[in-house]
PDB file of C-alpha atoms and ligand atoms in Angstrom:
ATOM      1  CA  UNK A   3      29.574 -20.884 -27.573  1.00 47.00           C
ATOM      2  CA  UNK A   4      32.000 -22.387 -24.980  1.00 49.00           C
ATOM      3  CA  UNK A   5      35.147 -20.290 -24.723  1.00 59.00           C
ATOM      4  CA  UNK A   6      37.594 -23.139 -25.463  1.00 73.00           C
ATOM      5  CA  UNK A   7      35.650 -25.341 -27.883  1.00 82.00           C
ATOM      6  CA  UNK A   8      35.789 -24.725 -31.638  1.00 88.00           C
ATOM      7  CA  UNK A   9      32.361 -24.870 -33.235  1.00 92.00           C
ATOM      8  CA  UNK A  10      32.056 -26.148 -36.777  1.00 96.00           C
ATOM      9  CA  UNK A  11      30.423 -23.580 -39.042  1.00 97.00           C
ATOM     10  CA  UNK A  12      29.531 -23.720 -42.726  1.00 98.00           C
ATOM     11  CA  UNK A  13      30.672 -21.028 -45.119  1.00 98.00           C
ATOM     12  CA  UNK A  14      27.481 -19.686 -46.706  1.00 98.00           C
ATOM     13  CA  UNK A  15      28.889 -16.859 -48.811  1.00 98.00           C
ATOM     14  CA  UNK A  16      32.283 -15.670 -50.029  1.00 98.00           C
ATOM     15  CA  UNK A  17      32.538 -12.020 -51.082  1.00 98.00           C
ATOM     16  CA  UNK A  18      35.526 -10.831 -53.110  1.00 97.00           C
ATOM     17  CA  UNK A  19      36.039  -7.409 -51.502  1.00 97.00           C
ATOM     18  CA  UNK A  20      39.326  -6.509 -53.231  1.00 97.00           C
ATOM     19  CA  UNK A  21      41.859  -8.486 -55.321  1.00 95.00           C
ATOM     20  CA  UNK A  22      43.570  -9.647 -52.076  1.00 96.00           C
ATOM     21  CA  UNK A  23      40.756  -9.587 -49.483  1.00 98.00           C
ATOM     22  CA  UNK A  24      37.671 -11.800 -49.151  1.00 98.00           C
ATOM     23  CA  UNK A  25      34.831 -11.913 -46.654  1.00 98.00           C
ATOM     24  CA  UNK A  26      33.754 -15.366 -45.475  1.00 98.00           C
ATOM     25  CA  UNK A  27      30.188 -15.404 -44.149  1.00 98.00           C
ATOM     26  CA  UNK A  28      29.200 -18.401 -42.005  1.00 98.00           C
ATOM     27  CA  UNK A  29      25.948 -19.859 -40.724  1.00 97.00           C
ATOM     28  CA  UNK A  30      26.256 -18.785 -37.092  1.00 96.00           C
ATOM     29  CA  UNK A  31      25.972 -15.429 -35.364  1.00 97.00           C
ATOM     30  CA  UNK A  32      28.562 -14.759 -32.677  1.00 96.00           C
ATOM     31  CA  UNK A  33      27.620 -12.325 -29.928  1.00 96.00           C
ATOM     32  CA  UNK A  34      30.692 -10.099 -29.843  1.00 97.00           C
ATOM     33  CA  UNK A  35      31.665  -6.546 -29.064  1.00 97.00           C
ATOM     34  CA  UNK A  36      33.159  -4.533 -31.959  1.00 98.00           C
ATOM     35  CA  UNK A  37      36.883  -5.280 -32.157  1.00 98.00           C
ATOM     36  CA  UNK A  38      36.774  -8.736 -30.569  1.00 98.00           C
ATOM     37  CA  UNK A  39      38.359 -11.612 -32.485  1.00 98.00           C
ATOM     38  CA  UNK A  40      37.887 -15.343 -33.027  1.00 98.00           C
ATOM     39  CA  UNK A  41      40.331 -18.220 -33.529  1.00 98.00           C
ATOM     40  CA  UNK A  42      39.618 -19.765 -36.932  1.00 98.00           C
ATOM     41  CA  UNK A  43      40.525 -23.404 -37.484  1.00 97.00           C
ATOM     42  CA  UNK A  44      41.336 -24.106 -41.104  1.00 97.00           C
ATOM     43  CA  UNK A  45      41.097 -27.926 -41.288  1.00 94.00           C
ATOM     44  CA  UNK A  46      44.436 -29.629 -41.780  1.00 93.00           C
ATOM     45  CA  UNK A  47      46.417 -26.370 -41.861  1.00 96.00           C
ATOM     46  CA  UNK A  48      46.379 -24.088 -38.806  1.00 95.00           C
ATOM     47  CA  UNK A  49      44.305 -22.088 -36.357  1.00 97.00           C
ATOM     48  CA  UNK A  50      44.629 -18.307 -36.786  1.00 98.00           C
ATOM     49  CA  UNK A  51      43.225 -15.157 -35.126  1.00 98.00           C
ATOM     50  CA  UNK A  52      40.756 -13.068 -37.129  1.00 98.00           C
ATOM     51  CA  UNK A  53      38.721 -10.013 -36.226  1.00 98.00           C
ATOM     52  CA  UNK A  54      34.970 -10.274 -36.799  1.00 98.00           C
ATOM     53  CA  UNK A  55      33.738  -7.979 -39.582  1.00 98.00           C
ATOM     54  CA  UNK A  56      30.117  -8.777 -38.560  1.00 98.00           C
ATOM     55  CA  UNK A  57      28.528 -11.246 -36.109  1.00 97.00           C
ATOM     56  CA  UNK A  58      28.767 -13.936 -38.803  1.00 98.00           C
ATOM     57  CA  UNK A  59      31.796 -13.033 -40.923  1.00 98.00           C
ATOM     58  CA  UNK A  60      35.538 -12.608 -41.074  1.00 98.00           C
ATOM     59  CA  UNK A  61      37.315 -10.521 -43.708  1.00 98.00           C
ATOM     60  CA  UNK A  62      40.654 -12.006 -44.648  1.00 98.00           C
ATOM     61  CA  UNK A  63      43.778 -10.929 -46.508  1.00 98.00           C
ATOM     62  CA  UNK A  64      45.724 -13.724 -48.159  1.00 97.00           C
ATOM     63  CA  UNK A  65      49.271 -13.665 -46.710  1.00 96.00           C
ATOM     64  CA  UNK A  66      50.399 -17.247 -46.025  1.00 96.00           C
ATOM     65  CA  UNK A  67      49.474 -20.912 -45.687  1.00 96.00           C
ATOM     66  CA  UNK A  68      46.276 -20.728 -43.606  1.00 97.00           C
ATOM     67  CA  UNK A  69      44.814 -17.715 -45.363  1.00 98.00           C
ATOM     68  CA  UNK A  70      45.664 -19.253 -48.769  1.00 98.00           C
ATOM     69  CA  UNK A  71      43.859 -22.443 -47.681  1.00 98.00           C
ATOM     70  CA  UNK A  72      40.836 -20.316 -46.711  1.00 98.00           C
ATOM     71  CA  UNK A  73      40.924 -18.677 -50.145  1.00 98.00           C
ATOM     72  CA  UNK A  74      40.807 -22.158 -51.717  1.00 97.00           C
ATOM     73  CA  UNK A  75      37.565 -22.976 -49.876  1.00 98.00           C
ATOM     74  CA  UNK A  76      34.057 -22.769 -51.313  1.00 98.00           C
ATOM     75  CA  UNK A  77      30.549 -22.048 -50.101  1.00 98.00           C
ATOM     76  CA  UNK A  78      29.349 -25.153 -48.239  1.00 98.00           C
ATOM     77  CA  UNK A  79      32.819 -25.955 -46.827  1.00 98.00           C
ATOM     78  CA  UNK A  80      33.280 -26.037 -43.052  1.00 98.00           C
ATOM     79  CA  UNK A  81      35.732 -24.270 -40.744  1.00 98.00           C
ATOM     80  CA  UNK A  82      36.024 -24.120 -36.950  1.00 97.00           C
ATOM     81  CA  UNK A  83      35.449 -20.986 -34.897  1.00 97.00           C
ATOM     82  CA  UNK A  84      36.109 -20.424 -31.198  1.00 97.00           C
ATOM     83  CA  UNK A  85      35.557 -17.206 -29.312  1.00 96.00           C
ATOM     84  CA  UNK A  86      34.834 -14.338 -29.259  1.00 97.00           C
ATOM     85  CA  UNK A  87      37.970 -13.320 -27.396  1.00 98.00           C
ATOM     86  CA  UNK A  88      39.638 -10.125 -26.262  1.00 98.00           C
ATOM     87  CA  UNK A  89      38.354  -6.800 -25.076  1.00 98.00           C
ATOM     88  CA  UNK A  90      37.214  -4.982 -28.233  1.00 98.00           C
ATOM     89  CA  UNK A  91      36.724  -1.239 -28.626  1.00 98.00           C
ATOM     90  CA  UNK A  92      34.951   0.770 -25.958  1.00 97.00           C
ATOM     91  CA  UNK A  93      33.356   3.992 -27.210  1.00 97.00           C
ATOM     92  CA  UNK A  94      30.811   6.589 -26.244  1.00 95.00           C
ATOM     93  CA  UNK A  95      30.320  10.111 -27.556  1.00 94.00           C
ATOM     94  CA  UNK A  96      32.089  11.020 -30.810  1.00 98.00           C
ATOM     95  CA  UNK A  97      34.463   8.549 -32.446  1.00 98.00           C
ATOM     96  CA  UNK A  98      37.097   8.885 -35.144  1.00 98.00           C
ATOM     97  CA  UNK A  99      38.104   5.608 -36.826  1.00 98.00           C
ATOM     98  CA  UNK A 100      41.362   5.182 -38.743  1.00 98.00           C
ATOM     99  CA  UNK A 101      41.750   2.006 -40.810  1.00 98.00           C
ATOM    100  CA  UNK A 102      44.542   0.866 -43.108  1.00 98.00           C
ATOM    101  CA  UNK A 103      44.176  -2.054 -45.544  1.00 97.00           C
ATOM    102  CA  UNK A 104      42.462  -5.104 -44.030  1.00 98.00           C
ATOM    103  CA  UNK A 105      42.646  -3.240 -40.693  1.00 98.00           C
ATOM    104  CA  UNK A 106      39.341  -1.623 -41.648  1.00 98.00           C
ATOM    105  CA  UNK A 107      37.685  -4.994 -40.995  1.00 98.00           C
ATOM    106  CA  UNK A 108      37.553  -5.051 -37.146  1.00 98.00           C
ATOM    107  CA  UNK A 109      36.361  -1.404 -37.288  1.00 98.00           C
ATOM    108  CA  UNK A 110      33.336  -2.279 -39.444  1.00 98.00           C
ATOM    109  CA  UNK A 111      31.130  -3.499 -36.525  1.00 98.00           C
ATOM    110  CA  UNK A 112      31.637  -0.072 -34.905  1.00 98.00           C
ATOM    111  CA  UNK A 113      30.417   1.527 -38.136  1.00 98.00           C
ATOM    112  CA  UNK A 114      27.460  -0.880 -38.339  1.00 97.00           C
ATOM    113  CA  UNK A 115      26.500   0.031 -34.771  1.00 97.00           C
ATOM    114  CA  UNK A 116      26.406   3.731 -35.732  1.00 97.00           C
ATOM    115  CA  UNK A 117      29.308   4.474 -33.398  1.00 98.00           C
ATOM    116  CA  UNK A 118      31.699   6.112 -35.872  1.00 98.00           C
ATOM    117  CA  UNK A 119      31.349   9.781 -36.827  1.00 98.00           C
ATOM    118  CA  UNK A 120      34.353  10.132 -39.126  1.00 98.00           C
ATOM    119  CA  UNK A 121      36.348   7.354 -40.815  1.00 98.00           C
ATOM    120  CA  UNK A 122      39.804   7.854 -42.315  1.00 98.00           C
ATOM    121  CA  UNK A 123      40.360   4.928 -44.704  1.00 98.00           C
ATOM    122  CA  UNK A 124      43.648   4.094 -46.384  1.00 98.00           C
ATOM    123  CA  UNK A 125      44.941   1.485 -48.811  1.00 98.00           C
ATOM    124  CA  UNK A 126      47.823   1.033 -51.233  1.00 97.00           C
ATOM    125  CA  UNK A 127      45.590   1.595 -54.253  1.00 98.00           C
ATOM    126  CA  UNK A 128      41.918   2.303 -55.086  1.00 98.00           C
ATOM    127  CA  UNK A 129      41.015  -1.342 -55.761  1.00 97.00           C
ATOM    128  CA  UNK A 130      42.261  -2.345 -52.261  1.00 97.00           C
ATOM    129  CA  UNK A 131      39.965   0.112 -50.409  1.00 98.00           C
ATOM    130  CA  UNK A 132      37.639  -1.850 -48.133  1.00 98.00           C
ATOM    131  CA  UNK A 133      33.937  -1.252 -47.347  1.00 98.00           C
ATOM    132  CA  UNK A 134      33.752   2.266 -48.846  1.00 97.00           C
ATOM    133  CA  UNK A 135      29.994   2.059 -49.592  1.00 97.00           C
ATOM    134  CA  UNK A 136      29.070   0.763 -46.140  1.00 96.00           C
ATOM    135  CA  UNK A 137      31.220   3.344 -44.361  1.00 98.00           C
ATOM    136  CA  UNK A 138      29.960   6.210 -46.543  1.00 96.00           C
ATOM    137  CA  UNK A 139      26.368   5.340 -45.575  1.00 89.00           C
ATOM    138  CA  UNK A 140      27.093   5.621 -41.863  1.00 97.00           C
ATOM    139  CA  UNK A 141      29.947   8.072 -41.289  1.00 98.00           C
ATOM    140  CA  UNK A 142      31.866  10.918 -42.900  1.00 98.00           C
ATOM    141  CA  UNK A 143      34.471   9.118 -45.019  1.00 98.00           C
ATOM    142  CA  UNK A 144      37.882  10.456 -46.020  1.00 98.00           C
ATOM    143  CA  UNK A 145      40.090   8.324 -48.267  1.00 98.00           C
ATOM    144  CA  UNK A 146      43.831   8.140 -48.899  1.00 98.00           C
ATOM    145  CA  UNK A 147      45.735   5.868 -51.274  1.00 98.00           C
ATOM    146  CA  UNK A 148      49.505   5.457 -51.422  1.00 97.00           C
ATOM    147  CA  UNK A 149      49.474   5.749 -55.237  1.00 98.00           C
ATOM    148  CA  UNK A 150      46.872   8.533 -55.479  1.00 98.00           C
ATOM    149  CA  UNK A 151      44.329   6.454 -57.438  1.00 98.00           C
ATOM    150  CA  UNK A 152      41.555   7.571 -55.028  1.00 98.00           C
ATOM    151  CA  UNK A 153      41.267  10.367 -52.488  1.00 98.00           C
ATOM    152  CA  UNK A 154      44.347  11.944 -50.950  1.00 98.00           C
ATOM    153  CA  UNK A 155      47.621  10.888 -52.590  1.00 98.00           C
ATOM    154  CA  UNK A 156      49.616   9.646 -49.615  1.00 97.00           C
ATOM    155  CA  UNK A 157      49.319   7.875 -46.288  1.00 97.00           C
ATOM    156  CA  UNK A 158      46.077   7.765 -44.319  1.00 97.00           C
ATOM    157  CA  UNK A 159      47.938   9.349 -41.389  1.00 97.00           C
ATOM    158  CA  UNK A 160      48.246  12.547 -43.462  1.00 97.00           C
ATOM    159  CA  UNK A 161      44.434  12.921 -43.293  1.00 98.00           C
ATOM    160  CA  UNK A 162      44.596  13.435 -39.530  1.00 98.00           C
ATOM    161  CA  UNK A 163      45.677  17.057 -40.040  1.00 96.00           C
ATOM    162  CA  UNK A 164      42.317  17.648 -41.803  1.00 97.00           C
ATOM    163  CA  UNK A 165      40.243  16.800 -38.725  1.00 97.00           C
ATOM    164  CA  UNK A 166      40.191  18.428 -35.307  1.00 97.00           C
ATOM    165  CA  UNK A 167      41.177  15.729 -32.821  1.00 97.00           C
ATOM    166  CA  UNK A 168      39.540  17.791 -30.063  1.00 96.00           C
ATOM    167  CA  UNK A 169      36.166  16.938 -31.709  1.00 97.00           C
ATOM    168  CA  UNK A 170      36.484  13.247 -30.793  1.00 98.00           C
ATOM    169  CA  UNK A 171      36.166  11.408 -27.501  1.00 98.00           C
ATOM    170  CA  UNK A 172      37.725   8.232 -28.924  1.00 98.00           C
ATOM    171  CA  UNK A 173      40.100   7.477 -31.779  1.00 98.00           C
ATOM    172  CA  UNK A 174      39.985   3.801 -32.853  1.00 98.00           C
ATOM    173  CA  UNK A 175      42.825   2.551 -35.054  1.00 98.00           C
ATOM    174  CA  UNK A 176      43.605  -0.683 -36.876  1.00 98.00           C
ATOM    175  CA  UNK A 177      46.100  -1.276 -39.667  1.00 98.00           C
ATOM    176  CA  UNK A 178      49.744  -2.100 -40.330  1.00 97.00           C
ATOM    177  CA  UNK A 179      51.858  -1.487 -37.222  1.00 97.00           C
ATOM    178  CA  UNK A 180      54.027   1.176 -38.926  1.00 97.00           C
ATOM    179  CA  UNK A 181      50.848   3.117 -39.709  1.00 97.00           C
ATOM    180  CA  UNK A 182      49.493   2.712 -36.165  1.00 98.00           C
ATOM    181  CA  UNK A 183      52.859   3.772 -34.704  1.00 98.00           C
ATOM    182  CA  UNK A 184      52.700   6.940 -36.827  1.00 98.00           C
ATOM    183  CA  UNK A 185      49.200   7.652 -35.444  1.00 98.00           C
ATOM    184  CA  UNK A 186      50.485   7.084 -31.890  1.00 98.00           C
ATOM    185  CA  UNK A 187      53.286   9.611 -32.490  1.00 98.00           C
ATOM    186  CA  UNK A 188      50.714  12.193 -33.668  1.00 98.00           C
ATOM    187  CA  UNK A 189      48.464  11.577 -30.651  1.00 98.00           C
ATOM    188  CA  UNK A 190      51.520  11.861 -28.389  1.00 98.00           C
ATOM    189  CA  UNK A 191      52.446  15.199 -29.992  1.00 97.00           C
ATOM    190  CA  UNK A 192      48.868  16.423 -29.516  1.00 96.00           C
ATOM    191  CA  UNK A 193      48.802  15.180 -25.902  1.00 96.00           C
ATOM    192  CA  UNK A 194      45.866  12.812 -26.327  1.00 97.00           C
ATOM    193  CA  UNK A 195      47.315   9.266 -26.378  1.00 98.00           C
ATOM    194  CA  UNK A 196      44.761   8.120 -23.786  1.00 97.00           C
ATOM    195  CA  UNK A 197      41.957   8.747 -26.317  1.00 98.00           C
ATOM    196  CA  UNK A 198      43.546   6.354 -28.827  1.00 98.00           C
ATOM    197  CA  UNK A 199      42.396   2.713 -28.956  1.00 98.00           C
ATOM    198  CA  UNK A 200      44.810   0.643 -31.030  1.00 98.00           C
ATOM    199  CA  UNK A 201      43.885  -2.881 -32.173  1.00 98.00           C
ATOM    200  CA  UNK A 202      47.236  -4.645 -32.422  1.00 97.00           C
ATOM    201  CA  UNK A 203      48.392  -7.922 -33.975  1.00 97.00           C
ATOM    202  CA  UNK A 204      50.774 -10.377 -32.382  1.00 97.00           C
ATOM    203  CA  UNK A 205      51.495 -14.017 -33.141  1.00 97.00           C
ATOM    204  CA  UNK A 206      48.866 -16.098 -31.334  1.00 97.00           C
ATOM    205  CA  UNK A 207      48.746 -19.790 -30.578  1.00 96.00           C
ATOM    206  CA  UNK A 208      46.128 -20.360 -27.880  1.00 96.00           C
ATOM    207  CA  UNK A 209      44.115 -17.105 -28.044  1.00 97.00           C
ATOM    208  CA  UNK A 210      43.080 -17.429 -24.384  1.00 97.00           C
ATOM    209  CA  UNK A 211      46.056 -16.225 -22.357  1.00 96.00           C
ATOM    210  CA  UNK A 212      47.792 -19.556 -21.661  1.00 96.00           C
ATOM    211  CA  UNK A 213      50.766 -19.958 -24.009  1.00 96.00           C
ATOM    212  CA  UNK A 214      52.437 -16.547 -23.691  1.00 95.00           C
ATOM    213  CA  UNK A 215      53.221 -16.288 -27.419  1.00 97.00           C
ATOM    214  CA  UNK A 216      51.446 -12.913 -27.708  1.00 98.00           C
ATOM    215  CA  UNK A 217      53.055 -11.251 -24.646  1.00 97.00           C
ATOM    216  CA  UNK A 218      54.425  -7.760 -25.233  1.00 97.00           C
ATOM    217  CA  UNK A 219      57.422  -6.019 -23.665  1.00 96.00           C
ATOM    218  CA  UNK A 220      57.938  -4.491 -21.144  1.00 96.00           C
ATOM    219  CA  UNK A 221      54.735  -5.176 -19.190  1.00 93.00           C
ATOM    220  CA  UNK A 222      54.051  -8.745 -20.340  1.00 95.00           C
ATOM    221  CA  UNK A 223      50.555  -7.781 -21.501  1.00 97.00           C
ATOM    222  CA  UNK A 224      48.893 -10.566 -23.478  1.00 98.00           C
ATOM    223  CA  UNK A 225      47.379  -9.294 -26.718  1.00 98.00           C
ATOM    224  CA  UNK A 226      44.792 -12.091 -26.764  1.00 98.00           C
ATOM    225  CA  UNK A 227      43.561 -11.555 -23.218  1.00 97.00           C
ATOM    226  CA  UNK A 228      44.467  -7.955 -22.245  1.00 98.00           C
ATOM    227  CA  UNK A 229      43.882  -6.699 -25.827  1.00 97.00           C
ATOM    228  CA  UNK A 230      43.840  -6.791 -28.763  1.00 98.00           C
ATOM    229  CA  UNK A 231      42.771  -3.170 -28.171  1.00 98.00           C
ATOM    230  CA  UNK A 232      45.155  -1.057 -26.085  1.00 98.00           C
ATOM    231  CA  UNK A 233      45.034   2.584 -25.079  1.00 98.00           C
ATOM    232  CA  UNK A 234      47.759   4.713 -26.665  1.00 98.00           C
ATOM    233  CA  UNK A 235      49.308   5.639 -23.330  1.00 96.00           C
ATOM    234  CA  UNK A 236      49.829   1.933 -22.569  1.00 97.00           C
ATOM    235  CA  UNK A 237      51.671   1.478 -25.876  1.00 98.00           C
ATOM    236  CA  UNK A 238      54.065   4.408 -25.385  1.00 96.00           C
ATOM    237  CA  UNK A 239      57.545   3.183 -24.412  1.00 90.00           C
ATOM    238  CA  UNK A 240      56.656  -0.416 -25.282  1.00 96.00           C
ATOM    239  CA  UNK A 241      57.805  -2.755 -28.074  1.00 97.00           C
ATOM    240  CA  UNK A 242      54.895  -1.429 -30.175  1.00 97.00           C
ATOM    241  CA  UNK A 243      56.202   0.129 -33.386  1.00 97.00           C
ATOM    242  CA  UNK A 244      59.645  -1.423 -32.876  1.00 96.00           C
ATOM    243  CA  UNK A 245      59.474  -5.231 -32.877  1.00 96.00           C
ATOM    244  CA  UNK A 246      57.191  -8.235 -32.455  1.00 96.00           C
ATOM    245  CA  UNK A 247      57.856 -11.914 -31.868  1.00 96.00           C
ATOM    246  CA  UNK A 248      57.405 -14.625 -34.489  1.00 93.00           C
ATOM    247  CA  UNK A 249      56.153 -18.211 -34.019  1.00 92.00           C
ATOM    248  CA  UNK A 250      59.453 -19.230 -32.377  1.00 93.00           C
ATOM    249  CA  UNK A 251      59.498 -16.230 -30.013  1.00 93.00           C
ATOM    250  CA  UNK A 252      62.334 -14.472 -31.868  1.00 95.00           C
ATOM    251  CA  UNK A 253      62.114 -10.726 -32.321  1.00 95.00           C
ATOM    252  CA  UNK A 254      61.425  -9.309 -35.790  1.00 94.00           C
ATOM    253  CA  UNK A 255      61.259  -5.646 -36.736  1.00 94.00           C
ATOM    254  CA  UNK A 256      57.784  -4.319 -37.577  1.00 92.00           C
TER     255      UNK A 256
HETATM  256  C1  FAD B 307      43.675 -10.136 -32.953  1.00 52.32           C
HETATM  257  C2  FAD B 307      44.005 -10.339 -34.406  1.00 52.32           C
HETATM  258  C3  FAD B 307      43.037 -10.038 -35.360  1.00 52.32           C
HETATM  259  C4  FAD B 307      43.326 -10.236 -36.715  1.00 52.32           C
HETATM  260  N1  FAD B 307      42.341  -9.929 -37.618  1.00 52.32           N
HETATM  261  C5  FAD B 307      42.587 -10.102 -38.930  1.00 52.32           C
HETATM  262  C6  FAD B 307      41.568  -9.816 -39.882  1.00 52.32           C
HETATM  263  O1  FAD B 307      40.453  -9.375 -39.553  1.00 52.32           O
HETATM  264  N2  FAD B 307      41.858 -10.050 -41.192  1.00 52.32           N
HETATM  265  C7  FAD B 307      43.092 -10.519 -41.594  1.00 52.32           C
HETATM  266  O2  FAD B 307      43.277 -10.711 -42.802  1.00 52.32           O
HETATM  267  N3  FAD B 307      44.074 -10.779 -40.720  1.00 52.32           N
HETATM  268  C8  FAD B 307      43.844 -10.590 -39.393  1.00 52.32           C
HETATM  269  N4  FAD B 307      44.843 -10.889 -38.481  1.00 52.32           N
HETATM  270  C9  FAD B 307      46.150 -11.380 -38.983  1.00 52.32           C
HETATM  271  C10 FAD B 307      46.034 -12.884 -39.276  1.00 52.32           C
HETATM  272  O3  FAD B 307      45.889 -13.601 -38.057  1.00 52.32           O
HETATM  273  C11 FAD B 307      47.293 -13.367 -40.025  1.00 52.32           C
HETATM  274  O4  FAD B 307      47.328 -12.767 -41.288  1.00 52.32           O
HETATM  275  C12 FAD B 307      47.264 -14.879 -40.200  1.00 52.32           C
HETATM  276  O5  FAD B 307      47.493 -15.507 -38.965  1.00 52.32           O
HETATM  277  C13 FAD B 307      48.325 -15.319 -41.190  1.00 52.32           C
HETATM  278  O6  FAD B 307      48.238 -16.747 -41.281  1.00 52.32           O
HETATM  279  P1  FAD B 307      48.862 -17.508 -42.548  1.00 52.32           P
HETATM  280  O7  FAD B 307      49.062 -18.936 -42.166  1.00 52.32           O
HETATM  281  O8  FAD B 307      48.073 -17.235 -43.782  1.00 52.32           O
HETATM  282  O9  FAD B 307      50.217 -16.782 -42.735  1.00 52.32           O
HETATM  283  P2  FAD B 307      51.655 -17.234 -42.135  1.00 52.32           P
HETATM  284  O10 FAD B 307      52.249 -18.176 -43.128  1.00 52.32           O
HETATM  285  O11 FAD B 307      51.533 -17.655 -40.708  1.00 52.32           O
HETATM  286  O12 FAD B 307      52.364 -15.867 -42.221  1.00 52.32           O
HETATM  287  C14 FAD B 307      52.392 -15.096 -43.421  1.00 52.32           C
HETATM  288  C15 FAD B 307      52.761 -13.706 -43.088  1.00 52.32           C
HETATM  289  O13 FAD B 307      51.783 -13.151 -42.174  1.00 52.32           O
HETATM  290  C16 FAD B 307      52.429 -12.709 -40.999  1.00 52.32           C
HETATM  291  N5  FAD B 307      51.610 -13.056 -39.840  1.00 52.32           N
HETATM  292  C17 FAD B 307      51.460 -14.268 -39.291  1.00 52.32           C
HETATM  293  N6  FAD B 307      50.690 -14.213 -38.196  1.00 52.32           N
HETATM  294  C18 FAD B 307      50.356 -12.926 -38.040  1.00 52.32           C
HETATM  295  C19 FAD B 307      49.615 -12.220 -37.090  1.00 52.32           C
HETATM  296  N7  FAD B 307      49.065 -12.798 -36.012  1.00 52.32           N
HETATM  297  N8  FAD B 307      49.472 -10.894 -37.254  1.00 52.32           N
HETATM  298  C20 FAD B 307      50.024 -10.261 -38.284  1.00 52.32           C
HETATM  299  N9  FAD B 307      50.750 -10.882 -39.221  1.00 52.32           N
HETATM  300  C21 FAD B 307      50.928 -12.181 -39.097  1.00 52.32           C
HETATM  301  C22 FAD B 307      53.756 -13.444 -40.941  1.00 52.32           C
HETATM  302  O14 FAD B 307      54.731 -12.634 -40.280  1.00 52.32           O
HETATM  303  C23 FAD B 307      54.117 -13.635 -42.381  1.00 52.32           C
HETATM  304  O15 FAD B 307      54.816 -12.545 -42.889  1.00 52.32           O
HETATM  305  C24 FAD B 307      44.601 -10.696 -37.125  1.00 52.32           C
HETATM  306  C25 FAD B 307      45.578 -10.995 -36.168  1.00 52.32           C
HETATM  307  C26 FAD B 307      45.290 -10.800 -34.827  1.00 52.32           C
HETATM  308  C27 FAD B 307      46.336 -11.128 -33.811  1.00 52.32           C
HETATM  309  S1  FES B 308      47.979 -16.471 -27.733  1.00 52.32           S
HETATM  310 FE1  FES B 308      48.493 -17.701 -26.020  1.00 52.32          FE
HETATM  311  S2  FES B 308      48.718 -16.247 -24.429  1.00 52.32           S
HETATM  312 FE2  FES B 308      47.982 -15.059 -26.089  1.00 52.32          FE
END
């Protein structure tokens, strides 16, 4: 697929994963590394970044106009896809994955490739837990829910004390930024930020490094081109965990 050209794909299957999250399977396989993303054109609405949950699917949480328009679509409808873009995760040896909410989605290809040894999975409530069966079949799974309806009653970050970080060569994280910032603080305390690989979200317009909308302070790193996966030591002393920029470029607290 040409890097800049959206390709029309047909939605072949829609899976209701949780009350707020659906997987859209399409009729084309995209050769991507785990953690890479695509720009999804929702006809007449917007073009938005989405991680790939498999070579031929995205897993989407409904939050605003474009995602709501996706949720209104049916099997047989067409969307546009361009990419894959970004660096993705890079692992070898033993890997710990930490996923919160829909953030488990870009981690799923790592699981499918047999590259995750232990997965810490969190969600607000039991019905919002993503991919539990698929993860359980491939990795040791530990669950946390904010309301205690499944697994540990509390935040997924509290499960980190139950594993030995020294056992893992890589720690791959994706989820809400407050949760990822809490993981970064733990890795910093344990002196192993360089083993953390954080998949971060920033507002994206072009997805290919041209518009600057996804640049992060203070280094000007572009999340679409230099990320979306960054090592923990790169994120220390950056805007990460403090603020991000919206569509107009204005700062908003995360
Ligand atoms: C590299 C990357 C991978 C992503 N992968 C996934 C994924 O696998 N599944 C998924 O559900 N979402 C993913 N997102 C987030 C997704 O792009 C946004 O949820 C989407 O753009 C919102 O579009 P909207 O028009 O529905 O909402 P909008 O109306 O644009 O916004 C609704 C709310 O979502 C927030 N939002 C808007 N854009 C983003 C953004 N880029 N990141 C985070 N929050 C945003 C806004 O602040 C607002 O509060 C990813 C984002 C990035 C940058
Ligand atoms: S989205 Fe345009 S530079 Fe990253």
